Short mmCIF file of C-alpha atoms in Angstrom, two decimals:
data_model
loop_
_atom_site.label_atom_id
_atom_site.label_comp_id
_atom_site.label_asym_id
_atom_site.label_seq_id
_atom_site.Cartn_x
_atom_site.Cartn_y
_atom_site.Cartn_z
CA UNK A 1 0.00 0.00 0.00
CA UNK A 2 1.06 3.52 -0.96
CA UNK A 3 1.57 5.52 1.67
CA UNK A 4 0.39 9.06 1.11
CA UNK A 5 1.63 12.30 2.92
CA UNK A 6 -1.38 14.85 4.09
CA UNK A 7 -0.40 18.01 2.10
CA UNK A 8 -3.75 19.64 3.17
CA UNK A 9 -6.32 19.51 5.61
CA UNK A 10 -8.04 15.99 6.19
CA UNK A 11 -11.42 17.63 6.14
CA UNK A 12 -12.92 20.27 4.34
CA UNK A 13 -16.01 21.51 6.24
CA UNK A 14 -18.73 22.35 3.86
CA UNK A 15 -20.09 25.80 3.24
CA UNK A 16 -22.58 27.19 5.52
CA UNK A 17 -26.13 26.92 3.46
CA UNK A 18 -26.60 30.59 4.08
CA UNK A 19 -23.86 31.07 1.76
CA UNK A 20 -25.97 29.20 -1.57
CA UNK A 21 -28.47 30.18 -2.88
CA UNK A 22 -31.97 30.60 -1.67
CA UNK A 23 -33.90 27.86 -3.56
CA UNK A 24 -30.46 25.13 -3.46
CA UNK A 25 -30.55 26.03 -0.12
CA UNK A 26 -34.11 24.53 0.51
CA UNK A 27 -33.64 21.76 -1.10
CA UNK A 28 -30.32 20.81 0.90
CA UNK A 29 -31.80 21.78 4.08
CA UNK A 30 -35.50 19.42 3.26
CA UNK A 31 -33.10 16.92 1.87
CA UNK A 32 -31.08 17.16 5.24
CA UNK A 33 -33.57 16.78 7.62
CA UNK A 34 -35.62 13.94 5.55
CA UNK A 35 -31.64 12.03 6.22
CA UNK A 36 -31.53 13.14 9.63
CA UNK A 37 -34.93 11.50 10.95
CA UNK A 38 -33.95 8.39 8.71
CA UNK A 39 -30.82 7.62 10.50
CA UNK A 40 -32.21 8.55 13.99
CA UNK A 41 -35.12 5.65 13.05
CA UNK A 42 -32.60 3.27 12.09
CA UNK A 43 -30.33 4.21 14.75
CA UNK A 44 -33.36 3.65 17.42
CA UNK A 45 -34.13 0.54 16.27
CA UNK A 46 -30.79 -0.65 16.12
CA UNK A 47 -30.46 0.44 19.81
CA UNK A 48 -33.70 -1.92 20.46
CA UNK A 49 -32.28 -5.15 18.82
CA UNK A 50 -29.11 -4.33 20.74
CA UNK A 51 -31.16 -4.67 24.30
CA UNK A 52 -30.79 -0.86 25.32
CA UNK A 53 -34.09 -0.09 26.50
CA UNK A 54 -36.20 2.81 26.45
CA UNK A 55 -34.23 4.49 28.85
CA UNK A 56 -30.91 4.62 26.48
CA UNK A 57 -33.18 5.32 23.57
CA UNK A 58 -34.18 8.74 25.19
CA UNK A 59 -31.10 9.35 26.34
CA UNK A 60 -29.79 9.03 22.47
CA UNK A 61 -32.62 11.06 21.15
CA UNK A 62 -31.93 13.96 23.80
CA UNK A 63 -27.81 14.03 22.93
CA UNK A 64 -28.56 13.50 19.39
CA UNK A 65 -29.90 16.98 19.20
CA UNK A 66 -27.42 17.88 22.09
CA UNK A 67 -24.56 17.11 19.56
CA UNK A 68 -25.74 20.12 17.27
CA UNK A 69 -25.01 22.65 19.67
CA UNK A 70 -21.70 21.38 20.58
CA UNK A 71 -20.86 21.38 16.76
CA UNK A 72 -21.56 24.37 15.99
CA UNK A 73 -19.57 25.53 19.05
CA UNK A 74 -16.48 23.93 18.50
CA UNK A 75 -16.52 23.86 14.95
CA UNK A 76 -13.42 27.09 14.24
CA UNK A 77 -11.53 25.38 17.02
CA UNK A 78 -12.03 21.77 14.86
CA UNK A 79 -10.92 23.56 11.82
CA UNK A 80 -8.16 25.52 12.72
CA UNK A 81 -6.52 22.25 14.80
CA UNK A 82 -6.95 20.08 11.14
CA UNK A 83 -5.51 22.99 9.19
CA UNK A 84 -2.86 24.13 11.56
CA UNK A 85 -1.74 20.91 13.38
CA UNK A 86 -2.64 17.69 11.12
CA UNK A 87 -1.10 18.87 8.16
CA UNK A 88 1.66 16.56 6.66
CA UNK A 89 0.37 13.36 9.35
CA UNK A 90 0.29 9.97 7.43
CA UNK A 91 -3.19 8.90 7.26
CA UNK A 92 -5.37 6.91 5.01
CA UNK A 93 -8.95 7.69 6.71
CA UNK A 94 -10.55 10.59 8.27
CA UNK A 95 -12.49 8.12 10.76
CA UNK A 96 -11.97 10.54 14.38
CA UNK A 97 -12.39 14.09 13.08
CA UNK A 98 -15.72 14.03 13.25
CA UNK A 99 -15.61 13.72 17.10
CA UNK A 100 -13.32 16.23 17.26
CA UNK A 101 -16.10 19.20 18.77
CA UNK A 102 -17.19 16.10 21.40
CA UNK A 103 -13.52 15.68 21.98
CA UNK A 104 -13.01 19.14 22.91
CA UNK A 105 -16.15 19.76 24.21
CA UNK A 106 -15.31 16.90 27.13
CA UNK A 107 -11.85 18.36 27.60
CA UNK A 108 -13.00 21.80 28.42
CA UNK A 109 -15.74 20.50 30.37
CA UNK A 110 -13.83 18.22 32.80
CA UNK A 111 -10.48 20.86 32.48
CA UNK A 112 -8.26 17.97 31.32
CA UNK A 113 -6.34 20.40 29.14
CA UNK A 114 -5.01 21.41 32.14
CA UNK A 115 -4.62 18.95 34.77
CA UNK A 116 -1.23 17.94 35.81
CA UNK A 117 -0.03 14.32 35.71
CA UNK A 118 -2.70 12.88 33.72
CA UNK A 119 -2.55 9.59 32.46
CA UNK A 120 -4.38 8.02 29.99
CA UNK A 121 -5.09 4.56 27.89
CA UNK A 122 -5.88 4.29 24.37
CA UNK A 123 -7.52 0.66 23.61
CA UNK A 124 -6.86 0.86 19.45
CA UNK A 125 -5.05 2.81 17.74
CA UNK A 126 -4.96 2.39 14.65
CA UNK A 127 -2.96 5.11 12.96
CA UNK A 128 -2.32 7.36 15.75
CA UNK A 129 -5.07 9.93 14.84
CA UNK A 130 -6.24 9.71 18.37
CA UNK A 131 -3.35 9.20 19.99
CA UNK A 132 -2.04 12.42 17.83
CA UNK A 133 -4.69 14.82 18.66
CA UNK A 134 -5.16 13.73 22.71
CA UNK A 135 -0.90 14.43 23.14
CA UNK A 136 -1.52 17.64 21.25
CA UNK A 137 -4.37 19.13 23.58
CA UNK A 138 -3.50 17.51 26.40
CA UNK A 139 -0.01 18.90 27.06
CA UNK A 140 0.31 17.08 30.67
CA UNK A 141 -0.59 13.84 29.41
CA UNK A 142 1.30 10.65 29.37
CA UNK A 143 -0.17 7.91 27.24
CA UNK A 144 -0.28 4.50 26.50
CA UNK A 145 -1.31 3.14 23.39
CA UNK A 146 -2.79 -0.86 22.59
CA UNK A 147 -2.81 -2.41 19.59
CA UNK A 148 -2.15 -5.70 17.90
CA UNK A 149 -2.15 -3.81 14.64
CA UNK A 150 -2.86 -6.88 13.34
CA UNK A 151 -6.37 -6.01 12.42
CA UNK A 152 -9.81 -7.24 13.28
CA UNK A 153 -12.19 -9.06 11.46
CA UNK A 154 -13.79 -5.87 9.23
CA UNK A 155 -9.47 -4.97 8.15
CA UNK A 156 -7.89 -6.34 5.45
CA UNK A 157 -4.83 -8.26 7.68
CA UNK A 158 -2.27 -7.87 4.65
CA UNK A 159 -2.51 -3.75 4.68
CA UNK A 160 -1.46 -3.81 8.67
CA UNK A 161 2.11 -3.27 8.52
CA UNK A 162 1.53 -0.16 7.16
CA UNK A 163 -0.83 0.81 9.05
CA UNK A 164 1.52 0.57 12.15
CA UNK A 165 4.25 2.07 10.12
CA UNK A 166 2.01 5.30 9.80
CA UNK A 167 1.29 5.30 13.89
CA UNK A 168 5.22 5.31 14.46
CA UNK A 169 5.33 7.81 11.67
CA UNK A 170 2.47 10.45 13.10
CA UNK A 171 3.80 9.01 16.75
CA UNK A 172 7.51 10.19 16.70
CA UNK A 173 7.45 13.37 17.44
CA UNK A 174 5.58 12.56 21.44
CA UNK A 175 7.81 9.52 22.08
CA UNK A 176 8.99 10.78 25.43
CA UNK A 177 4.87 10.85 26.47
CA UNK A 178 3.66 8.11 24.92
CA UNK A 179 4.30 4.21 25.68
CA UNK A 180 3.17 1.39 22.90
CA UNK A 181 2.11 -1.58 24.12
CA UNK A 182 2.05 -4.20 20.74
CA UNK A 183 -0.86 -6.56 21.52
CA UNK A 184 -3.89 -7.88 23.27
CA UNK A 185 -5.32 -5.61 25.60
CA UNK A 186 -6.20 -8.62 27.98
CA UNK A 187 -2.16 -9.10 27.32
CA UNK A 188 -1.72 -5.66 28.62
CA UNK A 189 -4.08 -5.70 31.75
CA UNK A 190 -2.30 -8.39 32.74
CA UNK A 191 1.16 -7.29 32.40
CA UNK A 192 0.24 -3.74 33.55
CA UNK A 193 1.56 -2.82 37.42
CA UNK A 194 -1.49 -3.04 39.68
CA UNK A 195 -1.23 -0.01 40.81
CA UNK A 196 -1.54 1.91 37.48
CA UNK A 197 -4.69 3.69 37.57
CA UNK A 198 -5.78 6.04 34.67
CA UNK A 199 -7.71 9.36 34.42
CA UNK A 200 -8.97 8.55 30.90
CA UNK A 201 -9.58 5.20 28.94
CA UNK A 202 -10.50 5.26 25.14
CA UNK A 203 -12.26 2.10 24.16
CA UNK A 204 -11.54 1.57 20.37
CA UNK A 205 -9.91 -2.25 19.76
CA UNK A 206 -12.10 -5.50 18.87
CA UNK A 207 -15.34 -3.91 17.88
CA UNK A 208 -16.76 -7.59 18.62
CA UNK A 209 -19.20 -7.46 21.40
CA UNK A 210 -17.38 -10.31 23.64
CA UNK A 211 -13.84 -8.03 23.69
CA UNK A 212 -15.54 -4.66 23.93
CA UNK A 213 -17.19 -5.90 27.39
CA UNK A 214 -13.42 -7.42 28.84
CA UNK A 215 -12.17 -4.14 27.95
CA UNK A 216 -14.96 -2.10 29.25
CA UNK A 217 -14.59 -4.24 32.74
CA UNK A 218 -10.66 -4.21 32.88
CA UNK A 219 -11.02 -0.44 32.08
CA UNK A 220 -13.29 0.34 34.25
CA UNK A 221 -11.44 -1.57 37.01
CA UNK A 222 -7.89 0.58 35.84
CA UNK A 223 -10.15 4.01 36.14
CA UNK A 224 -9.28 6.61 38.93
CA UNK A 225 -12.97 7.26 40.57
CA UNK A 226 -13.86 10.85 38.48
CA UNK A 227 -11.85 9.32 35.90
CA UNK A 228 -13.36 9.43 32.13
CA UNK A 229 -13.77 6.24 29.67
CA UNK A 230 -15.11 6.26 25.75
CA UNK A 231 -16.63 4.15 23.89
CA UNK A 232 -16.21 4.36 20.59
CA UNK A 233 -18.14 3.57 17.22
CA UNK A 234 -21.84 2.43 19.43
CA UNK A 235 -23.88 2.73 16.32
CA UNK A 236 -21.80 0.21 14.37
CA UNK A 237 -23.35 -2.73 12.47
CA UNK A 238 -20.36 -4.62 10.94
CA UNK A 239 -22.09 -8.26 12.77
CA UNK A 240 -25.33 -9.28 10.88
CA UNK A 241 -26.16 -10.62 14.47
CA UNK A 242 -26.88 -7.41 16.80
CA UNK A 243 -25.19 -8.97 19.69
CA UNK A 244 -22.06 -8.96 18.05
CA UNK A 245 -21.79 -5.06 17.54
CA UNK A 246 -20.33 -2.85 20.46
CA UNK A 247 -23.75 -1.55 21.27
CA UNK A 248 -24.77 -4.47 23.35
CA UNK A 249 -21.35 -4.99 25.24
CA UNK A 250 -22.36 -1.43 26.49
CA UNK A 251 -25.60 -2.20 27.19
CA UNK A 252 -24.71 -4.75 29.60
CA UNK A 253 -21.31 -3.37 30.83
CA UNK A 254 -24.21 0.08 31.66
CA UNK A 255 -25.95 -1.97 33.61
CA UNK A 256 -23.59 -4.20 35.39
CA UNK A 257 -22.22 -0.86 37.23
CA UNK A 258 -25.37 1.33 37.49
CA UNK A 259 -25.19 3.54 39.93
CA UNK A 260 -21.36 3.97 39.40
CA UNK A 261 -20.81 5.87 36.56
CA UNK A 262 -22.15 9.77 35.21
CA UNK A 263 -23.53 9.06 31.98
CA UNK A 264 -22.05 12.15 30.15
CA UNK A 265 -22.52 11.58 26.36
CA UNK A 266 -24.31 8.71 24.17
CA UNK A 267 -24.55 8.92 20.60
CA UNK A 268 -22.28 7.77 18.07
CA UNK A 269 -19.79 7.46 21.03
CA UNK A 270 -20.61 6.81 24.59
CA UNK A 271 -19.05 8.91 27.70
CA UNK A 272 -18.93 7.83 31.32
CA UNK A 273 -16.93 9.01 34.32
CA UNK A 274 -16.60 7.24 36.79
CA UNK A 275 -17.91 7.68 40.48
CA UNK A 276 -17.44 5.12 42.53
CA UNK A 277 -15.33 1.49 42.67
#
């Protein structure tokens, strides 16, 4: 595989509707919404046949429209970090900068910009994308990063090497902040000291439902209390069977420690911190 240097930004936002024309603008905007109640009807019932109740359901509906406002909050601060600091990275997919506003929406809200000593776990990573951005903004971070890099089943195995030739790549410049662990995360809980506790845990390896809920439990169990863990890619349906997909590990892994967590975000990613053992 080719591997292709970034000579402009990864994502070009698209131009505010206000800025076409009247009547193109209608049509976009009808056309938009018509999309937007689709996917929120699939979405729901995907959430259904993944055992999430009516509870979650409403709590997807209300930070569905949540998301909007955050968005359009964050979105000069999105573009000017893609223009400005992601220029020239080594990437073949644009997969995390559409979380970017959530991203830095969570980090201003919990003021982990700016906390001292703060370590966190990455559970996948791919690239580096993530790992990039989080040792960017988080300037007093020291992270670890997971991976087999050799692919799960939705990757095609034989592009891997590169793939973890681009993370060492994008990766070089933070090597005194960040550690790489090469394989299983169950391989790295149990080779991690005990008392290694983290203040943030991104949750983005085996996207089948079985590993998502042993990482969600060994991550939870490796999570300061007030300590912050992700989930990524919840509305994924890679496994014809919807017990497979992430959503129901969650589902379960919610309600094996209600009562112990802040629910602080659920939509395309889900957001817990954590407040009690």
């Amino acid at each position: 595989m080719k591997v292709e240097i970034a000579s402009e930004p990864i994502v070009r936002l698209p131009v505010p509707y206000s800025e076409q024309g009247n009547s193109v603008s209608s049509k976009v905007s009808f056309s938009r919404l018509f999309r937007s109640i689709a996917e929120e009807i699939f979405d729901i019932r995907f959430l259904l046949r993944s055992g999430s109740g009516l509870k979650i359901v409403l709590k997807y509906m209300k930070f569905r429209r949540k998301r909007r406002s955050i968005e359009k909050k964050y979105k000069p601060a999105t573009k000017a970090f893609v223009a400005s600091e992601m220029k020239g990275l080594q990437l073949s997919n644009d997969w995390f900068v559409g979380h970017l506003p959530i991203w830095m929406w969570l980090f201003d809200r919990f003021d982990l910009r700016n906390r001292a000593d703060l370590k966190a776990l990455e559970i996948g990573s791919w690239e580096g994308m993530s790992a990039y951005f989080f040792l960017e903004i988080l300037p007093n971070a020291m992270l670890t990063c997971v991976d087999t890099w050799a692919g799960s089943d939705e990757h095609d195995k034989e592009a891997m090497s590169a793939v973890e030739g681009r993370f060492n790549a994008n990766l070089v410049g933070h090597a005194e902040r960040m550690t790489k662990f090469k394989g299983t995360s169950n391989a790295y809980f149990m080779e991690k000291p005990k008392d290694l506790a983290f203040d943030f845990i991104y949750v983005d390896g085996s996207h089948l439902a079985d590993d998502v809920m042993m990482d969600a439990v060994n991550g939870f169990a490796a999570l300061k209390p007030g300590g912050i863990m992700v989930f990524d890619d919840y509305i994924w349906s890679y496994y014809a069977d919807a017990n497979d997909n992430p959503a129901n590990a969650v589902h379960r892994f919610l309600e094996m420690k209600r009562g112990r967590f802040e629910l602080v975000y659920l939509f395309q990613q889900v957001i817990i911190r954590k407040t009690s053992v």
